[in-house]
């Protein structure tokens, strides 16, 4: 596997909350390949959220190197990491993904307003058309003008996916987004997600404690196997 | 601009708290501006109680005392001015007009003033306002009186009403009435919004006639009382007055005239320039104004506190919202910006509605304030000072917004993308 295929590269990454405690995360070596659908599982307290937030650039590794798309995160300023996240990443939460006082469409458009880089990824195409097409695929084309409060949980998750994938980001980070859905909807949701991520060439990193869906991913890894602390 | 849209939509989403916050700021601004405007009106009304009069002359005492008993109907003169001196000074070529003023009696709590028809010709207040009659005519006959607007309203006097004057008091109830010599109301004045409204005006001869049979300050015995019918306006001789107002031909004459009167050899007299004394008196009262202003600023601070509380209490509910904004690329300083912007917007709305409200209030209450309190709210729009107050409030509100904003930033950094409430 050539190095240009590597999206995320971690070496000796450590993160500790507070002082004089043992680290929450210590990953000697780990990498994520471009285009894969990675399932990271582990019980609570194994550092899932910490790892995700480091990948998102919200937390900065205190030791070691974390490279995404060749950029060294540990040497970037917080604002630079925020800008990088806006341009290259989508994020889907476990629940409460949307800003309640905006419509579905306004929620989806948010990253475009916050990041010129993300806007540039759309090319010269009218963003309205891209959103319509994307939402048509996700089956939420008819609810774009609705207030978030009027949407079902399933619809909200799909709006969140539309926001995360708009502008074909390099990396999609998902924090147990299916835990609020039943088994049937869970599989449908993931299939739809992978269809789009394959189409866009987006790498998916999905963390969960629920292993019933791992067979749908291209790779499944236990967090305990890469985190030396636990 | 995405933050404008976010802030407006977010505030609209919390329309009830937003409305209350704006209301509390608007009310404080209204109070602040109203106090300022009332103060302005009071000061103008006060210093313009008498205008176009260059000098007030009375027996030698203090300037404040002189202006208080002539213009404000407070206190009494210690001495009178002889009518000879008045006539003598009147001849001075620098003098254009005079109004003699004779005080000392009262009528049911209102003061009685003896003067002449020049009072209606030359007395001015609030710039070039003159005394006008609502009904009837000036006092032509010896037993005629003209009553001020307040007197007519409070005592419900009509033209032709017979009234009795009380001896020796300019205020309150007296003991001795001049009930042998009743007067008739010949005219009623229009309201002036000055102490003039609380006076009863008669001729100098009328005032003289009341006391013609009095000896060494004692009421006449029945045998030496002079009956009303025997008195005639043309033959009555005036002996003393209390004070007189002077209008000089030119402003330059005024100071010379003042010096001449103060050095008058025949009698110790005092001439004052009313404008100067009125300003001094007002400045002496300015602590009241300071207290009022301080109270209004305190109300503004309370308004800010209401906003601070409203913004801070909603912060907890908004932590997930902040996390979402972070996830789509907002920096933590952008979150601070968003919240400060919200406070600025709230304060701006509050200041604008407060300013509008104060204008509406002034327009609505103007007639009532004029008739009830004699407060004349002059001038439209806002003074420079009032604009500064609004600006200070705006800046203050925005700065207060930093408090919840910094807290939100701290929470956002602590929460990251994982808000577990």
mmCIF file of N, CA, C and O in Angstrom, chain B residues 124-183:
data_model
loop_
_atom_site.group_PDB
_atom_site.id
_atom_site.type_symbol
_atom_site.label_atom_id
_atom_site.label_comp_id
_atom_site.label_asym_id
_atom_site.label_seq_id
_atom_site.Cartn_x
_atom_site.Cartn_y
_atom_site.Cartn_z
ATOM 1 N N UNK B 124 -42.951 89.083 30.882
ATOM 2 C CA UNK B 124 -42.738 87.987 29.936
ATOM 3 C C UNK B 124 -42.210 86.757 30.667
ATOM 4 O O UNK B 124 -41.540 86.874 31.692
ATOM 5 N N UNK B 125 -42.511 85.605 30.121
ATOM 6 C CA UNK B 125 -41.939 84.361 30.645
ATOM 7 C C UNK B 125 -41.671 83.454 29.450
ATOM 8 O O UNK B 125 -42.259 83.636 28.384
ATOM 9 N N UNK B 126 -40.787 82.427 29.666
ATOM 10 C CA UNK B 126 -40.396 81.523 28.574
ATOM 11 C C UNK B 126 -40.200 82.264 27.258
ATOM 12 O O UNK B 126 -40.930 82.081 26.306
ATOM 13 N N UNK B 127 -39.170 83.084 27.227
ATOM 14 C CA UNK B 127 -38.884 83.825 26.009
ATOM 15 C C UNK B 127 -39.815 85.012 25.874
ATOM 16 O O UNK B 127 -39.799 85.921 26.694
ATOM 17 N N UNK B 128 -40.679 84.962 24.866
ATOM 18 C CA UNK B 128 -41.497 86.155 24.620
ATOM 19 C C UNK B 128 -42.977 85.911 24.900
ATOM 20 O O UNK B 128 -43.836 86.577 24.350
ATOM 21 N N UNK B 129 -43.279 84.936 25.806
ATOM 22 C CA UNK B 129 -44.675 84.691 26.169
ATOM 23 C C UNK B 129 -45.178 85.811 27.076
ATOM 24 O O UNK B 129 -44.470 86.245 27.984
ATOM 25 N N UNK B 130 -46.387 86.266 26.812
ATOM 26 C CA UNK B 130 -46.971 87.316 27.639
ATOM 27 C C UNK B 130 -48.220 86.795 28.351
ATOM 28 O O UNK B 130 -48.771 85.773 27.971
ATOM 29 N N UNK B 131 -48.614 87.544 29.363
ATOM 30 C CA UNK B 131 -49.819 87.159 30.084
ATOM 31 C C UNK B 131 -51.035 87.455 29.213
ATOM 32 O O UNK B 131 -51.148 88.529 28.624
ATOM 33 N N UNK B 132 -51.904 86.461 29.104
ATOM 34 C CA UNK B 132 -53.110 86.674 28.311
ATOM 35 C C UNK B 132 -54.311 86.300 29.159
ATOM 36 O O UNK B 132 -54.207 85.492 30.086
ATOM 37 N N UNK B 133 -55.437 86.901 28.869
ATOM 38 C CA UNK B 133 -56.643 86.616 29.632
ATOM 39 C C UNK B 133 -57.496 85.584 28.901
ATOM 40 O O UNK B 133 -57.657 85.649 27.683
ATOM 41 N N UNK B 134 -58.002 84.625 29.650
ATOM 42 C CA UNK B 134 -58.888 83.633 29.057
ATOM 43 C C UNK B 134 -60.303 84.208 28.958
ATOM 44 O O UNK B 134 -61.036 83.948 28.014
ATOM 45 N N UNK B 135 -60.638 84.989 29.978
ATOM 46 C CA UNK B 135 -61.996 85.556 30.038
ATOM 47 C C UNK B 135 -61.903 86.930 30.668
ATOM 48 O O UNK B 135 -60.988 87.204 31.455
ATOM 49 N N UNK B 136 -62.859 87.791 30.374
ATOM 50 C CA UNK B 136 -62.992 89.068 31.070
ATOM 51 C C UNK B 136 -61.952 90.087 30.653
ATOM 52 O O UNK B 136 -61.363 90.014 29.582
ATOM 53 N N UNK B 137 -61.663 91.006 31.567
ATOM 54 C CA UNK B 137 -60.787 92.125 31.254
ATOM 55 C C UNK B 137 -59.840 92.370 32.416
ATOM 56 O O UNK B 137 -59.996 91.808 33.498
ATOM 57 N N UNK B 138 -58.818 93.232 32.178
ATOM 58 C CA UNK B 138 -57.890 93.578 33.250
ATOM 59 C C UNK B 138 -58.648 94.401 34.305
ATOM 60 O O UNK B 138 -59.770 94.843 34.065
ATOM 61 N N UNK B 139 -57.988 94.627 35.477
ATOM 62 C CA UNK B 139 -58.663 95.388 36.542
ATOM 63 C C UNK B 139 -58.734 96.859 36.170
ATOM 64 O O UNK B 139 -57.732 97.542 36.087
ATOM 65 N N UNK B 140 -59.937 97.304 35.880
ATOM 66 C CA UNK B 140 -60.107 98.725 35.525
ATOM 67 C C UNK B 140 -60.555 99.509 36.751
ATOM 68 O O UNK B 140 -60.033 100.575 37.057
ATOM 69 N N UNK B 141 -61.506 98.926 37.467
ATOM 70 C CA UNK B 141 -62.047 99.612 38.638
ATOM 71 C C UNK B 141 -61.225 99.309 39.876
ATOM 72 O O UNK B 141 -60.373 98.416 39.884
ATOM 73 N N UNK B 142 -61.465 100.063 40.944
ATOM 74 C CA UNK B 142 -60.736 99.898 42.201
ATOM 75 C C UNK B 142 -60.956 98.508 42.808
ATOM 76 O O UNK B 142 -60.065 97.935 43.410
ATOM 77 N N UNK B 143 -62.161 97.964 42.638
ATOM 78 C CA UNK B 143 -62.489 96.704 43.309
ATOM 79 C C UNK B 143 -62.442 95.505 42.369
ATOM 80 O O UNK B 143 -63.019 94.468 42.638
ATOM 81 N N UNK B 144 -61.722 95.665 41.237
ATOM 82 C CA UNK B 144 -61.591 94.552 40.297
ATOM 83 C C UNK B 144 -60.338 93.733 40.602
ATOM 84 O O UNK B 144 -59.306 94.284 40.984
ATOM 85 N N UNK B 145 -60.437 92.423 40.422
ATOM 86 C CA UNK B 145 -59.229 91.577 40.479
ATOM 87 C C UNK B 145 -59.215 90.654 39.261
ATOM 88 O O UNK B 145 -60.246 90.278 38.728
ATOM 89 N N UNK B 146 -57.974 90.319 38.858
ATOM 90 C CA UNK B 146 -57.770 89.296 37.825
ATOM 91 C C UNK B 146 -57.165 88.095 38.543
ATOM 92 O O UNK B 146 -56.223 88.261 39.327
ATOM 93 N N UNK B 147 -57.702 86.899 38.314
ATOM 94 C CA UNK B 147 -57.158 85.728 39.018
ATOM 95 C C UNK B 147 -56.358 84.857 38.047
ATOM 96 O O UNK B 147 -56.673 84.755 36.865
ATOM 97 N N UNK B 148 -55.296 84.224 38.586
ATOM 98 C CA UNK B 148 -54.473 83.295 37.802
ATOM 99 C C UNK B 148 -55.257 82.029 37.483
ATOM 100 O O UNK B 148 -56.276 81.732 38.119
ATOM 101 N N UNK B 149 -54.745 81.275 36.504
ATOM 102 C CA UNK B 149 -55.459 80.092 36.014
ATOM 103 C C UNK B 149 -55.674 79.048 37.116
ATOM 104 O O UNK B 149 -56.758 78.465 37.226
ATOM 105 N N UNK B 150 -54.648 78.817 37.942
ATOM 106 C CA UNK B 150 -54.781 77.823 39.011
ATOM 107 C C UNK B 150 -55.824 78.242 40.031
ATOM 108 O O UNK B 150 -56.583 77.417 40.553
ATOM 109 N N UNK B 151 -55.838 79.547 40.323
ATOM 110 C CA UNK B 151 -56.792 80.065 41.314
ATOM 111 C C UNK B 151 -58.214 79.823 40.814
ATOM 112 O O UNK B 151 -59.069 79.293 41.535
ATOM 113 N N UNK B 152 -58.443 80.175 39.535
ATOM 114 C CA UNK B 152 -59.780 80.021 38.973
ATOM 115 C C UNK B 152 -60.200 78.555 38.960
ATOM 116 O O UNK B 152 -61.336 78.214 39.274
ATOM 117 N N UNK B 153 -59.241 77.668 38.633
ATOM 118 C CA UNK B 153 -59.570 76.258 38.502
ATOM 119 C C UNK B 153 -59.828 75.618 39.879
ATOM 120 O O UNK B 153 -60.816 74.927 40.084
ATOM 121 N N UNK B 154 -58.899 75.895 40.843
ATOM 122 C CA UNK B 154 -59.017 75.263 42.151
ATOM 123 C C UNK B 154 -60.234 75.770 42.916
ATOM 124 O O UNK B 154 -60.919 75.014 43.596
ATOM 125 N N UNK B 155 -60.476 77.088 42.835
ATOM 126 C CA UNK B 155 -61.581 77.656 43.606
ATOM 127 C C UNK B 155 -62.851 77.769 42.772
ATOM 128 O O UNK B 155 -63.877 78.235 43.255
ATOM 129 N N UNK B 156 -62.732 77.322 41.505
ATOM 130 C CA UNK B 156 -63.883 77.314 40.607
ATOM 131 C C UNK B 156 -64.532 78.702 40.486
ATOM 132 O O UNK B 156 -65.737 78.862 40.630
ATOM 133 N N UNK B 157 -63.676 79.690 40.219
ATOM 134 C CA UNK B 157 -64.164 81.069 40.125
ATOM 135 C C UNK B 157 -64.622 81.409 38.720
ATOM 136 O O UNK B 157 -64.016 81.031 37.737
ATOM 137 N N UNK B 158 -65.732 82.139 38.668
ATOM 138 C CA UNK B 158 -66.245 82.654 37.389
ATOM 139 C C UNK B 158 -66.139 84.168 37.436
ATOM 140 O O UNK B 158 -65.921 84.761 38.497
ATOM 141 N N UNK B 159 -66.322 84.798 36.301
ATOM 142 C CA UNK B 159 -66.341 86.260 36.270
ATOM 143 C C UNK B 159 -67.472 86.759 37.159
ATOM 144 O O UNK B 159 -68.544 86.151 37.211
ATOM 145 N N UNK B 160 -67.228 87.864 37.867
ATOM 146 C CA UNK B 160 -68.271 88.442 38.695
ATOM 147 C C UNK B 160 -68.316 87.893 40.104
ATOM 148 O O UNK B 160 -69.074 88.366 40.943
ATOM 149 N N UNK B 161 -67.463 86.904 40.394
ATOM 150 C CA UNK B 161 -67.420 86.301 41.728
ATOM 151 C C UNK B 161 -66.899 87.333 42.741
ATOM 152 O O UNK B 161 -65.957 88.068 42.462
ATOM 153 N N UNK B 162 -67.527 87.395 43.903
ATOM 154 C CA UNK B 162 -67.051 88.320 44.940
ATOM 155 C C UNK B 162 -66.072 87.587 45.844
ATOM 156 O O UNK B 162 -66.347 86.481 46.308
ATOM 157 N N UNK B 163 -64.896 88.223 46.085
ATOM 158 C CA UNK B 163 -63.902 87.550 46.918
ATOM 159 C C UNK B 163 -63.415 88.461 48.032
ATOM 160 O O UNK B 163 -63.445 89.686 47.918
ATOM 161 N N UNK B 164 -62.982 87.826 49.116
ATOM 162 C CA UNK B 164 -62.487 88.542 50.294
ATOM 163 C C UNK B 164 -60.985 88.284 50.414
ATOM 164 O O UNK B 164 -60.530 87.149 50.271
ATOM 165 N N UNK B 165 -60.206 89.324 50.671
ATOM 166 C CA UNK B 165 -58.757 89.188 50.794
ATOM 167 C C UNK B 165 -58.373 89.046 52.267
ATOM 168 O O UNK B 165 -58.977 89.665 53.127
ATOM 169 N N UNK B 166 -57.405 88.198 52.541
ATOM 170 C CA UNK B 166 -56.947 87.967 53.905
ATOM 171 C C UNK B 166 -55.720 88.816 54.181
ATOM 172 O O UNK B 166 -54.834 88.932 53.339
ATOM 173 N N UNK B 167 -55.624 89.379 55.350
ATOM 174 C CA UNK B 167 -54.521 90.286 55.655
ATOM 175 C C UNK B 167 -53.256 89.539 56.079
ATOM 176 O O UNK B 167 -53.303 88.579 56.827
ATOM 177 N N UNK B 168 -52.155 90.045 55.560
ATOM 178 C CA UNK B 168 -50.856 89.677 56.110
ATOM 179 C C UNK B 168 -50.291 88.324 55.726
ATOM 180 O O UNK B 168 -49.235 87.946 56.209
ATOM 181 N N UNK B 169 -50.966 87.585 54.919
ATOM 182 C CA UNK B 169 -50.369 86.301 54.525
ATOM 183 C C UNK B 169 -50.287 86.233 53.001
ATOM 184 O O UNK B 169 -51.168 86.692 52.295
ATOM 185 N N UNK B 170 -49.213 85.631 52.546
ATOM 186 C CA UNK B 170 -49.129 85.413 51.115
ATOM 187 C C UNK B 170 -49.405 83.951 50.800
ATOM 188 O O UNK B 170 -49.523 83.552 49.666
ATOM 189 N N UNK B 171 -49.458 83.141 51.863
ATOM 190 C CA UNK B 171 -49.726 81.713 51.670
ATOM 191 C C UNK B 171 -50.538 81.218 52.859
ATOM 192 O O UNK B 171 -50.479 81.788 53.940
ATOM 193 N N UNK B 172 -51.258 80.142 52.649
ATOM 194 C CA UNK B 172 -51.959 79.490 53.745
ATOM 195 C C UNK B 172 -53.135 80.309 54.260
ATOM 196 O O UNK B 172 -53.564 81.287 53.651
ATOM 197 N N UNK B 173 -53.641 79.895 55.436
ATOM 198 C CA UNK B 173 -54.828 80.531 55.994
ATOM 199 C C UNK B 173 -54.425 81.680 56.909
ATOM 200 O O UNK B 173 -53.467 81.602 57.656
ATOM 201 N N UNK B 174 -55.165 82.766 56.841
ATOM 202 C CA UNK B 174 -54.880 83.903 57.699
ATOM 203 C C UNK B 174 -55.902 83.990 58.816
ATOM 204 O O UNK B 174 -56.787 83.148 58.947
ATOM 205 N N UNK B 175 -55.732 85.005 59.652
ATOM 206 C CA UNK B 175 -56.688 85.175 60.743
ATOM 207 C C UNK B 175 -57.619 86.363 60.513
ATOM 208 O O UNK B 175 -58.781 86.340 60.893
ATOM 209 N N UNK B 176 -57.043 87.404 59.866
ATOM 210 C CA UNK B 176 -57.864 88.604 59.703
ATOM 211 C C UNK B 176 -58.238 88.810 58.247
ATOM 212 O O UNK B 176 -57.380 88.879 57.379
ATOM 213 N N UNK B 177 -59.532 88.899 58.019
ATOM 214 C CA UNK B 177 -60.001 89.096 56.658
ATOM 215 C C UNK B 177 -60.414 90.542 56.423
ATOM 216 O O UNK B 177 -60.940 91.205 57.309
ATOM 217 N N UNK B 178 -60.128 90.985 55.197
ATOM 218 C CA UNK B 178 -60.617 92.314 54.817
ATOM 219 C C UNK B 178 -62.063 92.168 54.327
ATOM 220 O O UNK B 178 -62.373 92.461 53.180
ATOM 221 N N UNK B 179 -62.928 91.673 55.243
ATOM 222 C CA UNK B 179 -64.264 91.327 54.764
ATOM 223 C C UNK B 179 -65.192 92.534 54.594
ATOM 224 O O UNK B 179 -66.293 92.411 54.079
ATOM 225 N N UNK B 180 -64.672 93.702 55.034
ATOM 226 C CA UNK B 180 -65.481 94.902 54.804
ATOM 227 C C UNK B 180 -65.316 95.413 53.372
ATOM 228 O O UNK B 180 -66.062 96.259 52.908
ATOM 229 N N UNK B 181 -64.255 94.893 52.686
ATOM 230 C CA UNK B 181 -63.985 95.422 51.346
ATOM 231 C C UNK B 181 -63.845 94.275 50.334
ATOM 232 O O UNK B 181 -62.734 93.900 49.950
ATOM 233 N N UNK B 182 -64.961 93.717 49.906
ATOM 234 C CA UNK B 182 -64.881 92.618 48.946
ATOM 235 C C UNK B 182 -64.504 93.105 47.539
ATOM 236 O O UNK B 182 -64.744 94.261 47.196
ATOM 237 N N UNK B 183 -63.879 92.196 46.784
ATOM 238 C CA UNK B 183 -63.503 92.494 45.398
ATOM 239 C C UNK B 183 -64.349 91.646 44.444
ATOM 240 O O UNK B 183 -65.008 90.678 44.853
#
